[in-house]
Short mmCIF file of C-alpha atoms and ligand atoms in Angstrom, two decimals:
data_model
loop_
_atom_site.label_atom_id
_atom_site.label_comp_id
_atom_site.label_asym_id
_atom_site.label_seq_id
_atom_site.Cartn_x
_atom_site.Cartn_y
_atom_site.Cartn_z
CA MET A 117 -154.32 -41.03 -39.01
CA ASN A 118 -154.11 -37.92 -40.59
CA LYS A 119 -156.13 -35.47 -38.39
CA VAL A 120 -156.96 -33.10 -41.11
CA ALA A 121 -159.16 -35.07 -43.55
CA LYS A 122 -158.51 -33.89 -47.16
CA ASN A 123 -161.62 -32.64 -48.59
CA ILE A 124 -162.07 -33.57 -52.27
CA LEU A 125 -164.95 -30.95 -52.72
CA GLU A 126 -165.62 -27.81 -50.60
CA VAL A 127 -168.76 -25.55 -51.01
CA GLN A 128 -168.88 -22.40 -49.16
CA ASN A 129 -171.63 -20.02 -49.08
CA LEU A 130 -172.57 -20.78 -52.59
CA THR A 131 -175.20 -18.66 -54.43
CA VAL A 132 -176.45 -19.40 -57.99
CA CYS A 133 -178.91 -16.99 -59.83
CA TYR A 134 -180.49 -17.21 -63.28
CA GLY A 135 -180.93 -13.70 -64.10
CA GLU A 136 -182.75 -12.08 -61.17
CA PHE A 137 -183.76 -15.60 -59.64
CA LYS A 138 -181.84 -16.92 -56.84
CA ALA A 139 -181.96 -20.75 -57.34
CA ILE A 140 -179.95 -21.55 -54.45
CA SER A 141 -178.08 -19.82 -51.68
CA ASP A 142 -176.01 -20.42 -48.49
CA ILE A 143 -174.99 -23.80 -49.38
CA ASN A 144 -172.11 -25.24 -47.27
CA PHE A 145 -170.66 -28.54 -47.23
CA SER A 146 -167.65 -30.68 -47.98
CA LEU A 147 -166.94 -34.16 -49.18
CA GLN A 148 -164.19 -36.60 -48.20
CA ARG A 149 -162.96 -39.56 -50.29
CA GLY A 150 -165.15 -42.52 -49.99
CA ASP A 151 -168.26 -40.19 -49.07
CA PHE A 152 -171.54 -41.36 -50.45
CA VAL A 153 -173.75 -38.26 -50.22
CA GLY A 154 -177.37 -38.38 -50.96
CA LEU A 155 -178.53 -35.06 -52.34
CA THR A 156 -182.12 -34.72 -51.97
CA GLY A 157 -184.97 -32.04 -51.81
CA PRO A 158 -188.17 -31.13 -53.46
CA ASN A 159 -188.74 -30.36 -57.36
CA GLY A 160 -187.19 -27.29 -58.44
CA SER A 161 -185.17 -26.95 -55.11
CA GLY A 162 -181.56 -26.46 -57.11
CA LYS A 163 -180.08 -29.85 -56.77
CA SER A 164 -179.16 -30.00 -60.62
CA THR A 165 -178.16 -26.33 -60.46
CA LEU A 166 -175.65 -27.12 -57.26
CA ILE A 167 -174.29 -29.98 -59.38
CA LYS A 168 -173.93 -27.93 -62.50
CA ALA A 169 -171.89 -25.13 -60.42
CA ILE A 170 -169.82 -27.84 -59.14
CA LEU A 171 -169.16 -29.21 -62.79
CA GLY A 172 -168.27 -25.56 -63.82
CA LEU A 173 -171.26 -25.69 -66.20
CA VAL A 174 -173.26 -22.78 -64.52
CA LYS A 175 -171.62 -19.61 -62.99
CA PHE A 176 -172.21 -18.68 -59.49
CA SER A 177 -172.72 -15.25 -58.04
CA GLN A 178 -171.35 -15.67 -54.59
CA GLY A 179 -169.23 -17.94 -52.49
CA GLU A 180 -166.46 -20.54 -53.20
CA ILE A 181 -166.28 -24.16 -54.79
CA ALA A 182 -162.97 -26.10 -54.49
CA LEU A 183 -162.00 -29.26 -55.97
CA TRP A 184 -159.33 -31.31 -54.47
CA GLY A 185 -158.23 -28.08 -52.63
CA LYS A 186 -158.13 -25.83 -55.78
CA ALA A 187 -160.56 -23.23 -56.67
CA ILE A 188 -162.84 -24.04 -59.21
CA ASN A 189 -161.65 -21.37 -61.68
CA GLN A 190 -158.04 -22.65 -61.58
CA PHE A 191 -159.24 -26.29 -61.74
CA SER A 192 -159.12 -28.39 -65.17
CA GLU A 193 -158.72 -32.01 -64.33
CA PHE A 194 -162.55 -32.55 -64.84
CA SER A 195 -161.74 -36.08 -65.93
CA ARG A 196 -161.53 -36.90 -62.33
CA ILE A 197 -165.07 -36.14 -61.92
CA GLY A 198 -167.58 -38.84 -63.84
CA TYR A 199 -170.94 -37.21 -64.43
CA VAL A 200 -174.22 -39.01 -65.10
CA PRO A 201 -176.88 -36.21 -66.16
CA GLN A 202 -180.54 -36.53 -65.92
CA LYS A 203 -181.63 -38.92 -68.61
CA GLN A 204 -183.62 -36.67 -70.85
CA THR A 205 -180.70 -34.21 -71.51
CA MET A 206 -178.54 -37.16 -72.79
CA LEU A 207 -180.60 -38.92 -75.29
CA ASN A 208 -180.70 -36.74 -78.37
CA PRO A 209 -177.15 -35.74 -78.64
CA LEU A 210 -176.14 -39.53 -78.81
CA LEU A 211 -178.72 -40.70 -81.27
CA PRO A 212 -178.17 -43.16 -83.04
CA ALA A 213 -174.84 -43.95 -81.44
CA THR A 214 -173.51 -47.66 -80.54
CA ILE A 215 -172.90 -48.67 -77.04
CA GLU A 216 -169.06 -48.29 -78.07
CA GLU A 217 -169.62 -44.91 -79.34
CA VAL A 218 -171.51 -43.55 -76.40
CA LEU A 219 -168.68 -44.91 -74.10
CA LEU A 220 -165.87 -43.44 -76.20
CA THR A 221 -167.43 -39.95 -75.80
CA GLY A 222 -166.69 -40.37 -72.21
CA LEU A 223 -163.02 -40.30 -73.13
CA LEU A 224 -163.25 -36.90 -74.89
CA SER A 225 -162.45 -34.82 -72.15
CA THR A 226 -159.18 -36.40 -71.86
CA LYS A 227 -157.98 -35.93 -75.32
CA LYS A 228 -156.51 -32.93 -77.24
CA ILE A 229 -158.01 -32.06 -80.61
CA PRO A 230 -158.16 -33.66 -83.21
CA ARG A 231 -159.23 -36.23 -80.60
CA LEU A 232 -158.48 -39.47 -82.40
CA ILE A 233 -159.81 -42.80 -81.21
CA ASN A 234 -156.92 -45.34 -80.73
CA LYS A 235 -156.62 -48.98 -79.54
CA LYS A 236 -156.25 -47.93 -75.90
CA ASP A 237 -159.41 -46.20 -75.99
CA ARG A 238 -161.20 -49.25 -77.23
CA GLN A 239 -159.38 -51.38 -74.46
CA LYS A 240 -160.76 -48.96 -72.05
CA VAL A 241 -164.12 -49.53 -73.40
CA ALA A 242 -163.80 -53.38 -73.18
CA HIS A 243 -162.38 -52.82 -69.65
CA VAL A 244 -165.37 -50.60 -68.12
CA LEU A 245 -167.89 -53.03 -69.68
CA ALA A 246 -166.19 -56.17 -67.99
CA THR A 247 -165.91 -54.21 -64.84
CA LEU A 248 -169.56 -53.52 -64.79
CA LYS A 249 -170.17 -56.91 -66.02
CA ILE A 250 -172.01 -55.81 -69.13
CA THR A 251 -172.15 -58.40 -71.79
CA LEU A 252 -174.17 -56.60 -74.48
CA PRO A 253 -172.45 -56.50 -78.01
CA LYS A 254 -170.63 -53.06 -78.36
CA ASP A 255 -172.35 -52.30 -81.75
CA LYS A 256 -175.96 -52.51 -80.42
CA ILE A 257 -177.57 -49.18 -80.72
CA PHE A 258 -177.85 -47.32 -77.46
CA THR A 259 -181.53 -45.98 -77.81
CA LYS A 260 -182.76 -49.48 -78.45
CA LEU A 261 -181.67 -50.70 -74.83
CA SER A 262 -184.02 -50.91 -71.84
CA GLY A 263 -184.04 -48.18 -69.40
CA GLY A 264 -181.91 -50.21 -66.84
CA GLN A 265 -179.39 -51.14 -69.64
CA GLN A 266 -179.15 -47.48 -70.88
CA GLN A 267 -178.51 -46.38 -67.29
CA LYS A 268 -175.66 -48.85 -66.97
CA ILE A 269 -174.07 -47.59 -70.11
CA LEU A 270 -174.29 -43.97 -69.01
CA LEU A 271 -172.60 -45.11 -65.66
CA ALA A 272 -170.04 -46.97 -67.52
CA ARG A 273 -169.44 -43.86 -69.67
CA ALA A 274 -169.03 -41.80 -66.51
CA LEU A 275 -166.60 -44.34 -65.04
CA ILE A 276 -164.35 -44.81 -68.18
CA THR A 277 -161.84 -42.07 -67.06
CA GLN A 278 -161.71 -43.64 -63.54
CA PRO A 279 -162.92 -40.74 -61.85
CA GLU A 280 -162.41 -40.25 -58.02
CA LEU A 281 -165.81 -38.52 -57.94
CA LEU A 282 -169.09 -39.75 -59.55
CA ILE A 283 -172.00 -37.51 -59.70
CA LEU A 284 -175.17 -38.96 -60.67
CA ASP A 285 -178.31 -36.69 -61.26
CA GLU A 286 -181.75 -38.69 -60.47
CA PRO A 287 -180.16 -41.90 -62.19
CA SER A 288 -182.82 -44.47 -61.18
CA SER A 289 -186.27 -42.54 -61.88
CA ALA A 290 -186.74 -44.51 -65.14
CA LEU A 291 -185.72 -47.91 -63.77
CA ASP A 292 -188.03 -50.48 -62.42
CA GLN A 293 -187.55 -52.17 -58.88
CA THR A 294 -185.10 -54.91 -60.01
CA ALA A 295 -183.24 -52.60 -62.37
CA ARG A 296 -182.92 -50.06 -59.41
CA GLU A 297 -181.73 -52.36 -56.73
CA ASP A 298 -179.05 -53.88 -59.37
CA PHE A 299 -177.89 -50.14 -60.12
CA PHE A 300 -177.55 -49.14 -56.49
CA GLN A 301 -175.61 -52.41 -55.63
CA LEU A 302 -173.25 -51.42 -58.19
CA LEU A 303 -172.88 -48.03 -56.80
CA ARG A 304 -172.20 -49.43 -53.40
CA LYS A 305 -169.31 -51.57 -54.87
CA ILE A 306 -167.92 -48.92 -56.78
CA ASN A 307 -167.93 -46.90 -53.48
CA SER A 308 -166.70 -49.28 -51.12
CA GLN A 309 -164.37 -51.32 -53.31
CA ASP A 310 -162.76 -48.67 -55.43
CA LYS A 311 -163.37 -45.81 -52.80
CA VAL A 312 -164.93 -43.61 -55.53
CA SER A 313 -166.78 -40.71 -53.72
CA ILE A 314 -170.47 -40.34 -54.79
CA ILE A 315 -172.81 -37.74 -54.88
CA LEU A 316 -176.30 -39.25 -55.79
CA ILE A 317 -179.22 -36.93 -56.36
CA SER A 318 -182.48 -38.53 -55.78
CA HIS A 319 -186.18 -38.38 -54.81
CA ASP A 320 -185.98 -41.70 -53.78
CA THR A 321 -185.36 -41.07 -49.97
CA GLY A 322 -185.84 -44.78 -49.30
CA SER A 323 -182.66 -45.57 -51.59
CA ILE A 324 -180.59 -42.63 -50.13
CA GLY A 325 -181.41 -43.97 -46.71
CA GLN A 326 -180.13 -47.34 -47.58
CA HIS A 327 -177.06 -46.39 -49.39
CA ALA A 328 -175.77 -42.99 -48.57
CA ASN A 329 -173.52 -42.25 -45.41
CA LYS A 330 -173.93 -38.48 -45.72
CA ILE A 331 -177.48 -36.39 -46.52
CA LEU A 332 -177.36 -32.92 -48.07
CA TYR A 333 -180.86 -31.97 -48.19
CA ILE A 334 -181.70 -28.60 -50.01
CA ASP A 335 -184.73 -26.20 -50.73
CA GLN A 336 -183.19 -23.32 -52.39
CA LYS A 337 -181.39 -23.00 -49.12
CA GLN A 338 -179.55 -25.77 -47.23
CA ILE A 339 -181.83 -27.58 -44.69
CA PHE A 340 -179.34 -30.31 -43.63
CA PHE A 341 -176.08 -31.40 -44.26
CA GLY A 342 -174.45 -34.33 -42.23
CA ALA A 343 -174.16 -38.21 -41.25
CA LEU A 344 -177.23 -40.13 -42.14
CA ASN A 345 -177.30 -41.30 -38.62
CA ASP A 346 -177.76 -37.73 -37.42
CA PHE A 347 -180.47 -36.96 -39.82
CA CYS A 348 -182.18 -40.25 -39.02
CA PRO A 349 -181.22 -41.75 -35.65
CA GLU A 350 -184.14 -44.03 -35.69
CA LYS A 351 -182.79 -45.50 -39.08
CA ASN A 352 -186.32 -45.27 -40.78
CA PRO A 353 -185.50 -42.83 -43.76
CA ALA A 354 -189.19 -42.46 -44.56
CA THR A 355 -190.20 -40.77 -41.41
CA CYS A 356 -187.00 -38.69 -40.92
CA PHE A 357 -187.83 -37.20 -44.31
CA GLU A 358 -191.44 -36.71 -43.49
CA LYS A 359 -190.58 -35.11 -40.25
CA ARG A 360 -187.75 -32.89 -41.61
CA GLY A 361 -189.51 -31.82 -44.81
CA LYS A 362 -193.15 -31.63 -44.73
CA HIS A 363 -193.18 -30.61 -48.58
CA LEU A 364 -190.66 -33.35 -49.80
CA ILE A 365 -192.08 -34.98 -52.53
CA TRP A 366 -191.92 -38.72 -52.05
CA HIS A 367 -191.89 -40.61 -55.23
CA GLN A 368 -193.45 -44.15 -54.79
CA HIS A 369 -192.20 -46.40 -57.38
CA ASP A 370 -194.16 -49.37 -58.43
P1 LIG B 553 -183.95 -29.47 -59.22
O1 LIG B 553 -182.89 -30.34 -59.89
O2 LIG B 553 -183.89 -29.40 -57.82
O3 LIG B 553 -185.32 -29.95 -59.57
P2 LIG B 553 -183.09 -27.06 -60.65
O4 LIG B 553 -181.64 -26.86 -60.22
O5 LIG B 553 -183.19 -27.86 -62.01
O6 LIG B 553 -184.09 -27.99 -59.53
O7 LIG B 553 -183.82 -25.93 -60.56
C1 LIG B 553 -183.90 -24.83 -59.68
C2 LIG B 553 -184.75 -23.82 -60.16
O8 LIG B 553 -184.10 -22.98 -60.92
C3 LIG B 553 -186.17 -24.00 -60.69
O9 LIG B 553 -186.90 -23.16 -60.37
C4 LIG B 553 -185.98 -24.16 -62.20
O10 LIG B 553 -187.16 -23.57 -62.82
C5 LIG B 553 -184.65 -22.89 -62.23
N1 LIG B 553 -183.82 -23.06 -63.29
C6 LIG B 553 -183.17 -24.11 -63.52
N2 LIG B 553 -182.46 -23.95 -64.63
C7 LIG B 553 -182.63 -22.76 -65.09
C8 LIG B 553 -182.17 -22.07 -66.36
N3 LIG B 553 -181.34 -22.48 -67.24
N4 LIG B 553 -182.58 -20.91 -66.56
C9 LIG B 553 -183.68 -20.19 -65.54
N5 LIG B 553 -184.05 -20.80 -64.60
C10 LIG B 553 -183.63 -22.23 -64.47
MG1 LIG B 554 -182.76 -31.82 -61.34
#
């Protein structure tokens, strides 16, 4: 056994500001291959901001982020990270694209200009659809799909480059109970079979408790990072979240 576990992501003393406003500070955690981290905290606690900093989408004013051992300002292999953003931000730019077109946009980060689509790309589309057992016709219009189907397509889009780290920002908020369970099963499989590391942002503390092996709990500052078992020895996520975070918003899904 390699004694020094190799971190795929390391965040140290991170502070991100929007102008004068300090959105997050003192964030410290690391991720190893195969981790499934549940990132949670109240509305406006900085979860999306943290993820955007990790993806290089917002600048940070203090601290360090390293991806696969490389400081983020020297890191360029962003196709190793699959990202499923919060849904609202995805919809408009994609109108009125077909399923295949949405999936092909997932390959753009791997291409050099003029970014032509070739036969291999279409094979990748077919492959990822088969892997996720999605049988919908490729020429269906994305926005006409149900919430659960759209979410699966966005997951497929994030997986098309075969990333080693998958980041999902509130992916289940629009899904009903059955679609949500189905979606989490899929994530579990990707995590355990393919050893894809996952950061799942969610208010849904029940799902996090069921699926994640580590918890990162923030409220502008870091409240907890560690194994789920340490966060919640009695194995009842609902009571643990209640005890630790009196203000954590519990979203009860119907
Ligand atoms: P969460 O994802 O946990 O709900 P966010 O990271 O979206 O939280 O937001 C954290 C805080 O930063 C909030 O107070 C939000 O209003 C603020 N914020 C987020 N994005 C911006 C931005 N682009 N400009 C200014 N303030 C922002
Ligand atoms: Mg958010």
